[in-house]
Every structure is written in C-alpha cells, then in structure tokens.
CSV table of C-alpha atoms in Angstrom, one decimal:
chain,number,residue,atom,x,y,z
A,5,UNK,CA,122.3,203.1,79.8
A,6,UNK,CA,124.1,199.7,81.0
A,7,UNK,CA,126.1,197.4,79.3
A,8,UNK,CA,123.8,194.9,79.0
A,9,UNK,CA,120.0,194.0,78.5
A,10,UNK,CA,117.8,193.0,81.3
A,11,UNK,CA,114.9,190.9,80.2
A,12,UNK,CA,111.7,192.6,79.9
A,13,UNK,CA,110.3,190.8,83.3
A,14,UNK,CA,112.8,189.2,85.8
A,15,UNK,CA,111.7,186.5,88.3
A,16,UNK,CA,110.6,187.7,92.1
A,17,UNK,CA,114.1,186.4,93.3
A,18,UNK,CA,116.1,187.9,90.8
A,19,UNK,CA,114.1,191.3,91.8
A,20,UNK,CA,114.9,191.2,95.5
A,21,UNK,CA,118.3,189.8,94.7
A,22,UNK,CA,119.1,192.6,92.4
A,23,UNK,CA,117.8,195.2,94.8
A,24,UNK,CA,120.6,194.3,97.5
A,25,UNK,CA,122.7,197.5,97.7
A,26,UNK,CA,126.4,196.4,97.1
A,27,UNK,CA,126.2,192.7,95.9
A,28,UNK,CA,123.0,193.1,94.1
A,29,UNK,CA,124.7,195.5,90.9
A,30,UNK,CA,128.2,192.7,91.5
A,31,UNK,CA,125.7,190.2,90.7
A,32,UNK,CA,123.3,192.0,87.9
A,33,UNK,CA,127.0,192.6,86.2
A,34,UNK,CA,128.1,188.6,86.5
A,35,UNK,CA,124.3,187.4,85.7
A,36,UNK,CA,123.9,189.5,82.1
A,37,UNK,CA,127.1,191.5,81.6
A,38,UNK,CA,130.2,189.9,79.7
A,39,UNK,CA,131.8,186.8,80.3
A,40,UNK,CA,134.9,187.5,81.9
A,41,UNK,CA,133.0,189.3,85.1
A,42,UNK,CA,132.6,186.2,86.5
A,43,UNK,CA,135.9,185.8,86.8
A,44,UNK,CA,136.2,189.4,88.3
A,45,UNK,CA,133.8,188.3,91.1
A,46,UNK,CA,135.8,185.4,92.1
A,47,UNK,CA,139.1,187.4,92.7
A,48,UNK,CA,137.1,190.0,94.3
A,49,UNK,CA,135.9,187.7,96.8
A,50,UNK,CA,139.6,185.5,97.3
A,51,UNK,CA,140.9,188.9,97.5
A,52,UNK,CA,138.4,190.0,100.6
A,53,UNK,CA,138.6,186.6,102.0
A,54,UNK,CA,142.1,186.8,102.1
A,55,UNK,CA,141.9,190.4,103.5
A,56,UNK,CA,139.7,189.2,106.3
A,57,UNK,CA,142.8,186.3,106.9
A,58,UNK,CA,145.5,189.6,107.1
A,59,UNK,CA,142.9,191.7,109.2
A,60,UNK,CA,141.2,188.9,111.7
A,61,UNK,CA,143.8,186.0,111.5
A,62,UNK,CA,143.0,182.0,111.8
A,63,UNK,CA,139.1,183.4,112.4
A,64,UNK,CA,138.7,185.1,109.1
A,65,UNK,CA,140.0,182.1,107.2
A,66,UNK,CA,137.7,179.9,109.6
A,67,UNK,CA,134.4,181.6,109.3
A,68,UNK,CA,133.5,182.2,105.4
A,69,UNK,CA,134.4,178.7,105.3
A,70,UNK,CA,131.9,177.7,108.2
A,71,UNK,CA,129.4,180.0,106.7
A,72,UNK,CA,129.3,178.1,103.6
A,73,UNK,CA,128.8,174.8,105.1
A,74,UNK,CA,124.8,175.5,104.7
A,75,UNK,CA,124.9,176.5,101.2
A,76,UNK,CA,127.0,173.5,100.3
A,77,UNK,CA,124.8,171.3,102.0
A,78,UNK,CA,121.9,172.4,100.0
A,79,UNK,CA,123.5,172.2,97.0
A,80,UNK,CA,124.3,168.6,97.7
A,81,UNK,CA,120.8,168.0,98.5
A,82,UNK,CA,119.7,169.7,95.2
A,83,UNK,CA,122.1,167.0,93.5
A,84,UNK,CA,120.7,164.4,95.2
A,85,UNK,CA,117.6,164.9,94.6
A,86,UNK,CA,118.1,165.2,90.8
C-alpha cells in the first residue's frame, strides 16, 4: 500500500508518464505524495546536474541547460498564448 491515493482513472499522459521506469515512481511520489517531495526532486536533480559538472566538466553544465531550451520555449509559447 502507498502513501498516497491515486485517482480512480488517471489521464492517458499521466499513464504512460507513470509507467517510465525510474522517473515515472520520482514523479507519481511529487504528483500525489506529500508536499515536501517536491522539494526532494529538485535537490535530486541539482545534485545529479552538479555530478554530471564533477564527472564531464564545462559539457555537463552546458548540455541539461541546452536540453531545456525546448521545454522553455514551449512553455513560453503556452504563456503566450494564454
């Protein structure tokens, strides 16, 4: 038994989200577990972002930032688009 309560019928995206191996129960947990997971998430992910600085160098602080150029860019668009 979990921690917290699923609605009785998620969405198709929350589905195929929640069916990811590894990120899919890190964001289950943050979605419908307690408050303060969120915050757990985000040092999780400083934490390996600043692992991938120690283990790659200038590239691993470069990249995750490149890679979220697209997802910033649609969330502007969202915005924008009200």
């Amino acid at each position: 038994m979990s921690a917290y309560a699923l609605p009785a019928q998620l969405t198709l995206w929350q589905r195929i989200l929640f069916a990811v191996p590894l990120l899919g129960r890190m964001i289950k947990e943050v979605a419908y577990g307690p408050a303060e997971n969120l915050y757990y998430a985000i040092a999780t992910f400083v934490s390996l972002w600043g692992c991938s600085i120690l283990l790659f160098g200038i590239p691993g602080l470069y990249l995750p930032a490149l890679a979220m150029v697209p997802v910033i860019f649609t969330l502007l668009i969202t915005i924008t688009r009200g």
